[in-house]
GROMACS .gro file of C-alpha atoms in nm:
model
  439
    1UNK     CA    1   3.648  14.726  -7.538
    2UNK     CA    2   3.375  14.514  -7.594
    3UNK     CA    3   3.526  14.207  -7.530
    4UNK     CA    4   3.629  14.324  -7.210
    5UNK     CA    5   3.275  14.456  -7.180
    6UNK     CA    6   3.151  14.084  -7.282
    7UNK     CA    7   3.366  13.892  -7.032
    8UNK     CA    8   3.297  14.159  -6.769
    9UNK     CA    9   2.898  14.104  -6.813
   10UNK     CA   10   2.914  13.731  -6.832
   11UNK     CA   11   3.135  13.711  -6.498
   12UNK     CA   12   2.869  13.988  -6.336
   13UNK     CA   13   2.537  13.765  -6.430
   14UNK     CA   14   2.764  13.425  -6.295
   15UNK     CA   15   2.810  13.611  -5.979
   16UNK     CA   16   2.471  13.700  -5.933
   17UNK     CA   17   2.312  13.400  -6.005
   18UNK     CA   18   2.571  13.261  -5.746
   19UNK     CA   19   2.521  13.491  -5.464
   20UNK     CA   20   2.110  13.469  -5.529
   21UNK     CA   21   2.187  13.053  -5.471
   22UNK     CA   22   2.349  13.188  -5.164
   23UNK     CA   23   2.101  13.374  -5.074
   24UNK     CA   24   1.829  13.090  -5.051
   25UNK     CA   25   2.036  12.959  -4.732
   26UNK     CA   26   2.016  13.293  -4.584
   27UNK     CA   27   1.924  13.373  -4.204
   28UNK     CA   28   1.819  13.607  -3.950
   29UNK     CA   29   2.175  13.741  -3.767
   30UNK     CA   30   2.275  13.916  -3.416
   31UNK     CA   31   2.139  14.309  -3.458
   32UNK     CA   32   1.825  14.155  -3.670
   33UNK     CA   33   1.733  13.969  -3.366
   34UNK     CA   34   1.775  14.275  -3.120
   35UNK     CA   35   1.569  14.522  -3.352
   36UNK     CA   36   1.279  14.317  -3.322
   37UNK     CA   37   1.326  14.271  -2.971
   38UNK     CA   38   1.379  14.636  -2.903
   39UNK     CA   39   1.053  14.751  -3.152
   40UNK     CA   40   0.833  14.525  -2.935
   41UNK     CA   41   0.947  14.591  -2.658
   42UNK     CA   42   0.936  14.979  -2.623
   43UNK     CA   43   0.751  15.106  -2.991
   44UNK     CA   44   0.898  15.288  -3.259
   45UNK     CA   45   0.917  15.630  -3.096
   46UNK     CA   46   1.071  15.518  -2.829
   47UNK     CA   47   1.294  15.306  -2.961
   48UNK     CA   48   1.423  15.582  -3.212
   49UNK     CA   49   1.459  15.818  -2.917
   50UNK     CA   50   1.685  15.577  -2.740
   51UNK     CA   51   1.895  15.493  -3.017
   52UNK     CA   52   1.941  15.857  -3.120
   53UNK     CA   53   2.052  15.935  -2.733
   54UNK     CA   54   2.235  15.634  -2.642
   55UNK     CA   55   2.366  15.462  -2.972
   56UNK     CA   56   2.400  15.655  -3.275
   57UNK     CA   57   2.256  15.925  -3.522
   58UNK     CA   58   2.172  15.707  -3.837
   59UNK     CA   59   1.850  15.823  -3.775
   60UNK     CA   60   1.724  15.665  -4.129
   61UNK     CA   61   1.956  15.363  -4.142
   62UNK     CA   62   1.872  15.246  -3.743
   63UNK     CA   63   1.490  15.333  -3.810
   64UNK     CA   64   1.423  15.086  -4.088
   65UNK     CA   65   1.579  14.831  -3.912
   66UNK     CA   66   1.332  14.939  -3.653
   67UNK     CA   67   1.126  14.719  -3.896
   68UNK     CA   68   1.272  14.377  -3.874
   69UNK     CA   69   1.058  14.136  -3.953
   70UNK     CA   70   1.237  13.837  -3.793
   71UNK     CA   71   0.933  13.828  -3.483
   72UNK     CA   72   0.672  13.758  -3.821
   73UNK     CA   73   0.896  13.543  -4.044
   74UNK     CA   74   0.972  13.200  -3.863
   75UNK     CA   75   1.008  13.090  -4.207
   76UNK     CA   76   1.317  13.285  -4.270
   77UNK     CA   77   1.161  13.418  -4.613
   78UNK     CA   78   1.315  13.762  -4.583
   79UNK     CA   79   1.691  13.717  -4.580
   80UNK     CA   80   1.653  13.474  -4.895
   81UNK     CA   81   1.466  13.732  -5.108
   82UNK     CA   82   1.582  14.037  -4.945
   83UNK     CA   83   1.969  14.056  -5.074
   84UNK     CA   84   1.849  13.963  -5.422
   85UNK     CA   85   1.544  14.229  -5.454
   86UNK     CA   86   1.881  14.484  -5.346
   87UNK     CA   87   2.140  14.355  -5.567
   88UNK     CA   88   1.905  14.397  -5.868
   89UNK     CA   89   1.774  14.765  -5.763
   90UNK     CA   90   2.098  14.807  -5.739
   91UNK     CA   91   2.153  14.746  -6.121
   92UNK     CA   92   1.812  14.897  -6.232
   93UNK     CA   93   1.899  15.195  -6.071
   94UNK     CA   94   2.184  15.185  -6.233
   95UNK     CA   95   2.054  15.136  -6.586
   96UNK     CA   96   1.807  15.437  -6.506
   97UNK     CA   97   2.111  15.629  -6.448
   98UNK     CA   98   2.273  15.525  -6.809
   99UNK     CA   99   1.987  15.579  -6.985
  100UNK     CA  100   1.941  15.928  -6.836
  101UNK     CA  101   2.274  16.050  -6.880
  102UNK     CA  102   2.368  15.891  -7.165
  103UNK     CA  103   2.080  15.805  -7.382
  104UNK     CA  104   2.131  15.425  -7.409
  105UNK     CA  105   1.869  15.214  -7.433
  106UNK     CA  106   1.692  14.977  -7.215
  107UNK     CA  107   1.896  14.667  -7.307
  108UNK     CA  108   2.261  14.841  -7.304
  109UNK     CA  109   2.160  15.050  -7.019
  110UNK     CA  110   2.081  14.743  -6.806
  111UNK     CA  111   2.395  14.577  -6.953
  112UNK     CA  112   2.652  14.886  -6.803
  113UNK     CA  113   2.406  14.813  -6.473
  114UNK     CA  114   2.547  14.455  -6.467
  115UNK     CA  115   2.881  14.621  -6.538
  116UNK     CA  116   2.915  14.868  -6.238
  117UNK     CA  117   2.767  14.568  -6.031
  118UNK     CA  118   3.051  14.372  -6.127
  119UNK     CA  119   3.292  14.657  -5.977
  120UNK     CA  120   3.091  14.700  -5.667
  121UNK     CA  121   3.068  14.352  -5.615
  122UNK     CA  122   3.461  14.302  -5.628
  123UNK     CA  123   3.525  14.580  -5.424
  124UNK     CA  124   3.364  14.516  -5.090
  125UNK     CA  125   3.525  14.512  -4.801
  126UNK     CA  126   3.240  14.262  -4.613
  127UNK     CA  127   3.063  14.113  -4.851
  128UNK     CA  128   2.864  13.888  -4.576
  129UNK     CA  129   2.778  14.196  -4.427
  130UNK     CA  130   2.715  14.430  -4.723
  131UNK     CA  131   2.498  14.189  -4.871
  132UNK     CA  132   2.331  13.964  -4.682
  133UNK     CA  133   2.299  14.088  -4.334
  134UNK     CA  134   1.983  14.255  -4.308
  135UNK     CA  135   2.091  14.493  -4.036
  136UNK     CA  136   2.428  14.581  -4.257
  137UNK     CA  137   2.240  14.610  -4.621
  138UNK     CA  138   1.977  14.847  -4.453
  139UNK     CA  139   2.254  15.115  -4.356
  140UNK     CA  140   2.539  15.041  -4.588
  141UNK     CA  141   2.380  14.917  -4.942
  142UNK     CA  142   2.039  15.061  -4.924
  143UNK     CA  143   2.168  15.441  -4.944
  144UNK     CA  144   2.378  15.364  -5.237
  145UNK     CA  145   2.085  15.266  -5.423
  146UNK     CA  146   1.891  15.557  -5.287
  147UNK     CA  147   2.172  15.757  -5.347
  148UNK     CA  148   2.130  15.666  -5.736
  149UNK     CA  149   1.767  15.801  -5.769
  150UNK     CA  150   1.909  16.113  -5.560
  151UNK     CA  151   2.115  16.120  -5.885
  152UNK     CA  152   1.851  16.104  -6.105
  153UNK     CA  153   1.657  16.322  -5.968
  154UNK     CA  154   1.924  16.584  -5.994
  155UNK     CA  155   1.965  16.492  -6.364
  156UNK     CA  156   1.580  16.537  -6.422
  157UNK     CA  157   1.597  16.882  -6.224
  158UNK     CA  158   1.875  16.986  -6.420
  159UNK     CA  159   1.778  16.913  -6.761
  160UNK     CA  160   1.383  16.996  -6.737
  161UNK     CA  161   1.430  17.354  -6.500
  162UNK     CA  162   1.156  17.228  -6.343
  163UNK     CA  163   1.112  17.266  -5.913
  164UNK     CA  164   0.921  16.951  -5.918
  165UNK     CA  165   1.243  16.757  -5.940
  166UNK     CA  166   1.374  16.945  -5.618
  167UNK     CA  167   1.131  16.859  -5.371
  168UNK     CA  168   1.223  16.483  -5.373
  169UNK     CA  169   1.601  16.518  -5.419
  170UNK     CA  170   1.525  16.757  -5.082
  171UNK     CA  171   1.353  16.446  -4.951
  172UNK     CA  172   1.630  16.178  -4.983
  173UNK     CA  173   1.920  16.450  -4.901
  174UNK     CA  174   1.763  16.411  -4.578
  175UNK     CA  175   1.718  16.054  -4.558
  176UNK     CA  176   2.082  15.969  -4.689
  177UNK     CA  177   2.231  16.208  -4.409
  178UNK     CA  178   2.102  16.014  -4.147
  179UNK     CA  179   2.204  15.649  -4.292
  180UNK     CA  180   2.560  15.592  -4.252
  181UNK     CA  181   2.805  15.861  -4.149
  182UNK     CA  182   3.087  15.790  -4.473
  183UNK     CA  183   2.813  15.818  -4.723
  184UNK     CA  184   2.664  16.106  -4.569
  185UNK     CA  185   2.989  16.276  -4.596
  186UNK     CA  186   3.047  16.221  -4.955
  187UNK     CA  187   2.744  16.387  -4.973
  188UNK     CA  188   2.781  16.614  -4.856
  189UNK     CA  189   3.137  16.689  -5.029
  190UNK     CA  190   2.899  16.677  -5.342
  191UNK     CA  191   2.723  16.922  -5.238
  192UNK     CA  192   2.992  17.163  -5.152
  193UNK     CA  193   3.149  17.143  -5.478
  194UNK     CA  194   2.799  17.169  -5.668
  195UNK     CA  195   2.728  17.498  -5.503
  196UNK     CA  196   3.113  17.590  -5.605
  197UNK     CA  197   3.041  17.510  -5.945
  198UNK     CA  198   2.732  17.652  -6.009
  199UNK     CA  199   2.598  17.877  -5.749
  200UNK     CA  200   2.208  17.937  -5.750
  201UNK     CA  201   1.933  17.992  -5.495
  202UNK     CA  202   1.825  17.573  -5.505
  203UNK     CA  203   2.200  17.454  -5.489
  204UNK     CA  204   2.212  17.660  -5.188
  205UNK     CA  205   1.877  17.552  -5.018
  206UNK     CA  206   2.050  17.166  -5.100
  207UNK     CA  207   2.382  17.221  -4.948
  208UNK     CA  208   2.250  17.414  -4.653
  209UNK     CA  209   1.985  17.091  -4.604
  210UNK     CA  210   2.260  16.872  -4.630
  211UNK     CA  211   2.435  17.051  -4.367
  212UNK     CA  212   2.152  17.094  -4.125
  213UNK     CA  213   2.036  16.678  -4.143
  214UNK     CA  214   2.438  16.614  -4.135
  215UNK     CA  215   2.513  16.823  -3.827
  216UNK     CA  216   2.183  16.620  -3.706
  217UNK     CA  217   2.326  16.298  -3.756
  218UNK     CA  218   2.684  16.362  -3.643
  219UNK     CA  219   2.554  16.535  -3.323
  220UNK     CA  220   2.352  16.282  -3.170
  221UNK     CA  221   2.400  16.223  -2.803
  222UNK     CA  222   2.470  15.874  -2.842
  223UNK     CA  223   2.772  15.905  -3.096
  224UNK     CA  224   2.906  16.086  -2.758
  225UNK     CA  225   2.785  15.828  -2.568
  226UNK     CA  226   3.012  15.536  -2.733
  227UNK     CA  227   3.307  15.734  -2.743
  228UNK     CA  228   3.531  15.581  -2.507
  229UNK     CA  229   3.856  15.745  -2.318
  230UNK     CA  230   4.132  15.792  -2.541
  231UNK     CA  231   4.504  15.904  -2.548
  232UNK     CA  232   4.619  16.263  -2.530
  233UNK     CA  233   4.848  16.502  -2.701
  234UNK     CA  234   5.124  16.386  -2.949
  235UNK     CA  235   5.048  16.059  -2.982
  236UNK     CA  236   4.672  16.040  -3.077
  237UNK     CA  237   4.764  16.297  -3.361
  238UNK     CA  238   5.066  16.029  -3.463
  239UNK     CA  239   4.823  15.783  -3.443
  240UNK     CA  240   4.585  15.967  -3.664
  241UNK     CA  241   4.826  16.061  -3.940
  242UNK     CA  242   4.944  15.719  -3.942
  243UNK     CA  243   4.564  15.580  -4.010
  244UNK     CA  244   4.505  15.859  -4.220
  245UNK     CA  245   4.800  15.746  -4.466
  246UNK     CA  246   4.750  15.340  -4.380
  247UNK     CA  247   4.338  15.375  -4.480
  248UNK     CA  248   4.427  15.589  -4.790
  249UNK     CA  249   4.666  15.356  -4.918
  250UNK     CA  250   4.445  15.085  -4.828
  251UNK     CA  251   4.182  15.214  -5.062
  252UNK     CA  252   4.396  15.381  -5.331
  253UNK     CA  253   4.596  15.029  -5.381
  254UNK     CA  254   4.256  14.827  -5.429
  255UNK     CA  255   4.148  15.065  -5.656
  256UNK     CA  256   4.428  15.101  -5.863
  257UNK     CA  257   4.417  14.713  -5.895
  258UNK     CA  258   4.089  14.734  -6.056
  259UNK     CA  259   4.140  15.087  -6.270
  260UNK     CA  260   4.279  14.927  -6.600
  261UNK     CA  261   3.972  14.686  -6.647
  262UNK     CA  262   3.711  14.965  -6.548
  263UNK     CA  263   3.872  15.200  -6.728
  264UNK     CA  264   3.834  14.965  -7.048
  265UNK     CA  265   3.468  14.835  -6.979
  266UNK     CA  266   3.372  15.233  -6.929
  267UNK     CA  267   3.562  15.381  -7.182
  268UNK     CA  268   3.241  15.514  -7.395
  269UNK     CA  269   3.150  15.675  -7.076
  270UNK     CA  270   3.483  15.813  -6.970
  271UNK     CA  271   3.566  15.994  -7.309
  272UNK     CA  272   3.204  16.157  -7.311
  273UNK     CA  273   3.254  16.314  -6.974
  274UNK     CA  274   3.572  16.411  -7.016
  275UNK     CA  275   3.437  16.647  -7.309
  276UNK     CA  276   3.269  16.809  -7.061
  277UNK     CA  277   3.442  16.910  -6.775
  278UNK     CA  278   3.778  16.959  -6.740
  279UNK     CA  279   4.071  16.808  -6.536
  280UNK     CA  280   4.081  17.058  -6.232
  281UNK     CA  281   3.664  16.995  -6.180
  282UNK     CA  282   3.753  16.608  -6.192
  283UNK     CA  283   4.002  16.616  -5.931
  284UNK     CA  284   3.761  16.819  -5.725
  285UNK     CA  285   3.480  16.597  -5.767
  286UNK     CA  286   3.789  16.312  -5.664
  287UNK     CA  287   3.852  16.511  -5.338
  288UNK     CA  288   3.565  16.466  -5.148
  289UNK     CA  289   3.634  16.091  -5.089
  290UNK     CA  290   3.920  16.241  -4.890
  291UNK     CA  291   3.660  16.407  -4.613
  292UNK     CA  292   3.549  16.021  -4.517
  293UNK     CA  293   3.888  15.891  -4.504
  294UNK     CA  294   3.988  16.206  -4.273
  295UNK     CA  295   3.720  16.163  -4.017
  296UNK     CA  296   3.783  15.778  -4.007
  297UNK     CA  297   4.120  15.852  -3.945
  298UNK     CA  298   4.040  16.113  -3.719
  299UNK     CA  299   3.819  15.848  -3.480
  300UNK     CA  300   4.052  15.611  -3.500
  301UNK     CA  301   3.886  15.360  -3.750
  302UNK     CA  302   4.037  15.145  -3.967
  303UNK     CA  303   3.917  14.902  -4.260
  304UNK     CA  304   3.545  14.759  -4.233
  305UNK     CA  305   3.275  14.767  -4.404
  306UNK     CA  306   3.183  15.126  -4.428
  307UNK     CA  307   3.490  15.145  -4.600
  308UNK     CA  308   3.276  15.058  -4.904
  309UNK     CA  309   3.102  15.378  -5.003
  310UNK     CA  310   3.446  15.543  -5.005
  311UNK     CA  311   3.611  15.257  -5.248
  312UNK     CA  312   3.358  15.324  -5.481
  313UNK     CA  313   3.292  15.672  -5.507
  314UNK     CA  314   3.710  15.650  -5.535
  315UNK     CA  315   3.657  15.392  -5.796
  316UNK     CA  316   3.426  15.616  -6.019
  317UNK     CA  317   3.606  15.968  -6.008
  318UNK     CA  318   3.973  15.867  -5.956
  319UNK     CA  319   3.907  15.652  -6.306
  320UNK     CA  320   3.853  15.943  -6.475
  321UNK     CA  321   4.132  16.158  -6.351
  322UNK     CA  322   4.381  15.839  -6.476
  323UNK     CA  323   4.172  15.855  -6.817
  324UNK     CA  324   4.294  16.206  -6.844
  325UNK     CA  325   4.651  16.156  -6.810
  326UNK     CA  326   4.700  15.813  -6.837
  327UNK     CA  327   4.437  15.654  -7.056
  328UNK     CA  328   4.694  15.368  -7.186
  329UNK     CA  329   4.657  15.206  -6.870
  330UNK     CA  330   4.344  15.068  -7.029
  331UNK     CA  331   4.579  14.818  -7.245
  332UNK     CA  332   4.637  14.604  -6.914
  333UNK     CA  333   4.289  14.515  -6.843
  334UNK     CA  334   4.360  14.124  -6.862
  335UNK     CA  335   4.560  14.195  -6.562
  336UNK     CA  336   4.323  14.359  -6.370
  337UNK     CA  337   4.069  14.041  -6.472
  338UNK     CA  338   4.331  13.808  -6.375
  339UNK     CA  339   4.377  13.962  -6.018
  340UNK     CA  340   4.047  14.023  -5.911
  341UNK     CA  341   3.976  13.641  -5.877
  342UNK     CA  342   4.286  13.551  -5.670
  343UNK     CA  343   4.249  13.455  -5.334
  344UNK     CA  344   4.318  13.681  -5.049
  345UNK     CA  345   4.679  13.890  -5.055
  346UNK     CA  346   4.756  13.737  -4.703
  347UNK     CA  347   5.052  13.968  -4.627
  348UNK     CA  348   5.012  14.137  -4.308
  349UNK     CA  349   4.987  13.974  -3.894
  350UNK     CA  350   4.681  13.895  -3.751
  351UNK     CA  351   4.663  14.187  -3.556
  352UNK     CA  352   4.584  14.433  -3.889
  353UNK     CA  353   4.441  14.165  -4.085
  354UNK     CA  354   4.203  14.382  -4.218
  355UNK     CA  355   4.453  14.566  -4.434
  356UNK     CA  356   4.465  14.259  -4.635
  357UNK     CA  357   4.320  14.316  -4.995
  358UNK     CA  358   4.063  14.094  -5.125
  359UNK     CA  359   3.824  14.103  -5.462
  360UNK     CA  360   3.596  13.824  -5.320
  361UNK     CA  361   3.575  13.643  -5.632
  362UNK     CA  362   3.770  13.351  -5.498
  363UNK     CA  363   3.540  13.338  -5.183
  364UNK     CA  364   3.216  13.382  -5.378
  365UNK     CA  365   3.346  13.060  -5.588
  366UNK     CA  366   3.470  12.843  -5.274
  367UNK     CA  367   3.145  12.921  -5.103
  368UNK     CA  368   2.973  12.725  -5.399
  369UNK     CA  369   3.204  12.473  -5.400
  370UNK     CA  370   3.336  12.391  -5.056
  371UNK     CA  371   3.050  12.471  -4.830
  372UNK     CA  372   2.754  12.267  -4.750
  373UNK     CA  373   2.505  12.551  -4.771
  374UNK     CA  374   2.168  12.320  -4.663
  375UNK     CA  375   2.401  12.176  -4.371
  376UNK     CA  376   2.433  12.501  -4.243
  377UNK     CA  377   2.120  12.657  -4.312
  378UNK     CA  378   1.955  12.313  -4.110
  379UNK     CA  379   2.194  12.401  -3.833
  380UNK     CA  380   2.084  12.747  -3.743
  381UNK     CA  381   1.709  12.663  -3.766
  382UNK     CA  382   1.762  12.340  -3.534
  383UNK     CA  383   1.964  12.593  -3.256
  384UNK     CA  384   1.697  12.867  -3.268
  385UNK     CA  385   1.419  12.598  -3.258
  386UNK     CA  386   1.596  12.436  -2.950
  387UNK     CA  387   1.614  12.770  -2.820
  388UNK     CA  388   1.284  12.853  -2.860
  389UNK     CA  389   1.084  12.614  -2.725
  390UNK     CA  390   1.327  12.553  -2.434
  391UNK     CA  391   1.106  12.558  -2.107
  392UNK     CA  392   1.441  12.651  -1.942
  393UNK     CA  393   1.602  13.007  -1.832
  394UNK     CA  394   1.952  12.842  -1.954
  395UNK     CA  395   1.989  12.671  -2.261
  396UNK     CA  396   2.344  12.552  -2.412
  397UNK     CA  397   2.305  12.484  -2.818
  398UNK     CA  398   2.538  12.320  -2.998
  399UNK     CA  399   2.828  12.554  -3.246
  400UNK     CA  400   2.781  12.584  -3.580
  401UNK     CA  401   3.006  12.318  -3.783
  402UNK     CA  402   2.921  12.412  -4.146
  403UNK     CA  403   3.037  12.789  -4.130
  404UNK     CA  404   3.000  13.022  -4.376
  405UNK     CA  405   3.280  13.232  -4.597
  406UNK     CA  406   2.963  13.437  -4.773
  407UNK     CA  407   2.702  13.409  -4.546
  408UNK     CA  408   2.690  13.675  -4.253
  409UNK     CA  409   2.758  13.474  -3.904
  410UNK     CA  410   2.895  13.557  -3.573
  411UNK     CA  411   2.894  13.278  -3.363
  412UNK     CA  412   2.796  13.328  -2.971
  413UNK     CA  413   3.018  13.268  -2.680
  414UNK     CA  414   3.068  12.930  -2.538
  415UNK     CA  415   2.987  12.800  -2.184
  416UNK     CA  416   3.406  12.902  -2.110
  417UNK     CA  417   3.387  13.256  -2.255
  418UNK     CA  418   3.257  13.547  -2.120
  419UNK     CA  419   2.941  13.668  -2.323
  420UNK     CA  420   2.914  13.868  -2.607
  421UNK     CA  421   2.679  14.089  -2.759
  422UNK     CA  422   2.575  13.800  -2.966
  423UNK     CA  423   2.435  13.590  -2.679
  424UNK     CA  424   2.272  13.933  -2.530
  425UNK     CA  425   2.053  13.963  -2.780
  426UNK     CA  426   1.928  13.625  -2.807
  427UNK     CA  427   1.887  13.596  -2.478
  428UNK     CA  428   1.687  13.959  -2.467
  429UNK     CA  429   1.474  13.824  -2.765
  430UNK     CA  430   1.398  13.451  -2.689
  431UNK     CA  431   1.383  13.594  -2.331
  432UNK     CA  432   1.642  13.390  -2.155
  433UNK     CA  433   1.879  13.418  -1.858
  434UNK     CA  434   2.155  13.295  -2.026
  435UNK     CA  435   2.202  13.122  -2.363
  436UNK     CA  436   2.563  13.009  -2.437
  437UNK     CA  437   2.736  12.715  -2.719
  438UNK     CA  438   2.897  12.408  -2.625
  439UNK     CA  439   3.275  12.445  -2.586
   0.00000   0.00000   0.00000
């Protein structure tokens, strides 16, 4: 175990220290540049009460990107420190977790942080846009790291008795069901079965919370709004079942890839709470990551990035239903190791290329390696420059050569194409009739 544990840490700090290099060469994207625009143009209220009625009902996860800085930071200073100040919440929350729940100290608590950052790292569906798109971190990564003080909080409030501890896990209940609509539905699965399990007066007030700020998100007048015609009868109910079992095998086959190393590196962890709770409360806890992966299915969504939540809450309590039963599996670890830096398992046509399964390790290493980070970087501040101080309505930039595997881009349309959402937001926020690429 703790040479797994060893290797494990050592690949986790490599990877950091590689995607905060990455980071430096980081730059304002698309959605950044249109929640600026959007801010200035109208204010925060009423830019929250347009989004909520004609976009979506992330009411926390649009709102702090309500905040975009990119109108104040020519400099680009943000995106280069922003995705590392995450990542390494992400592992001090974390730690804060292991220490709390299993009395570790500092220095082994922040090692298991490193750990589970390894696992989340690997698992991403979008790293480019988990990670270093402001816009994407905001509603994807930053409720997973609130969602770990939510969890510390709880611990606090359950070990102390004490109401204090209630009034902030209230606070972020309500904040994390209005970020993304996957997380907020694990959630609120949590919730559910917390009540089930131990049903007092404050469990209650949480789950009925959670329900009220859930219905608030998923009822928004603009998630009705962007719901376009779709097919009747039969066939969208094939169509569903179909996704339902595609998605679920998507996730359940990435995971399982993965299970004999984490199993190994967590095995301390594993055995303790398996003392306390039995198998029938593990597969419970296990079953809510079923809820997201029915309403995805039930929209009509297949693999992106909020995917992600689901992968690893499916990581964390399908682990420990396998350490029940099948705890051996732990012997094939190297395995696991082995795979998890391979390139991308290619095996499917373009059209469901997203099914694919990748670990990212391989395209976290050829992104060192292979791509001329300052070249790019130069490029996109010479096009918004040119854009920018452009006396013209019209301006045609050149595309971006050096392109990214890690870095979040999406290029614009060219002069041929018909325009994308890309090009409407630049041209919105650089306030220009049309801005298009060279062909």
């Amino acid at each position: 175990m703790k040479k797994a544990q060893n290797i494990v840490v050592f690949l986790s700090v490599l990877i950091g220290v590689g995607l905060a290099y990455i980071s430096f060469f980081n730059v304002y994207q698309t959605d950044d540049y249109f929640w600026s625009y959007t801010t200035r143009k109208v204010g925060l209220l009423k830019s929250f009460i347009n989004t909520y009625t004609q976009w979506g009902g992330r009411y926390f996860g649009y709102s702090i990107n309500m905040f975009n800085p990119v109108f104040f930071d020519p400099n680009n200073i943000l995106p280069k420190i922003y995705p590392v100040f995450l990542m390494l919440s992400f592992i001090g929350v974390s730690a804060l977790n292991f220490k709390e729940y299993f009395g570790y100290s500092l220095k082994e608590s922040v090692k298991k942080g490193f750990l589970l950052f390894f696992f989340y790292t690997i698992l991403l569906v979008s790293l480019p846009e988990h990670y270093f798109w402001i816009t994407g971190s905001n509603v994807y990564f930053v409720p997973v790291i609130l969602s770990g003080i939510l969890l510390y909080f709880l611990k606090k409030r359950e070990d102390t008795g004490r109401k204090i501890w209630l009034y902030p896990s209230a606070f972020l209940i309500i904040i994390l069901m209005g970020s993304n609509e996957i997380l907020a539905l694990i959630l609120e699965g949590l919730l559910l079965v917390s009540y089930y399990q131990k049903r007092n007066r404050e469990n209650l007030f949480l789950v009925l919370l959670g329900t009220l700020f859930l219905l608030v998100c998923f009822l928004a007048p603009g998630n009705f709004n962007r719901m376009g015609e779709e097919e009747k009868g039969m066939v969208i109910w094939l169509k569903r079942i179909a996704l339902f079992g595609a998605d679920t095998l998507y996730v359940g086959l990435k995971v399982i890839m993965v299970l004999p190393l984490f199993i190994k590196v967590f095995e301390e962890e594993l055995k303790k709470i398996s003392t306390q709770i039995t198998f029938q409360k593990a597969f419970l806890f296990w079953s809510v990551s079923l809820l997201p992966l029915l309403f995805t299915s039930y929209i009509l969504t297949s693999i992106a990035r909020q995917f992600e939540s689901i992968l690893f809450y499916f990581l964390i309590t399908f682990s420990l239903i396998i350490f029940f039963r099948f705890e051996k599996i732990k012997k094939v670890w190297w395995i696991s190791l082995c795979i998890v830096f391979l390139p991308e398992l290619k095996i499917f046509p373009e059209k469901y290329a997203y099914f694919n399964i990748d670990f990212n390790g391989e395209n976290i290493v050829m992104e060192l390696f292979t791509i001329d980070l300052k070249e790019y970087e130069r490029e996109m501040n010479e096009r918004v420059d040119m854009i920018k101080n452009s006396s013209q309505d019209s301006v045609v930039v050149d595309k971006i050569k050096e392109v990214p595997r890690i870095l979040y881009i999406d290029e614009m349309a060219s002069v041929k194409e018909q325009e994308t959402y890309v090009n409407d937001q630049l041209q919105k926020y650089f306030n220009k009739k049309y801005i298009r690429t060279k062909e």
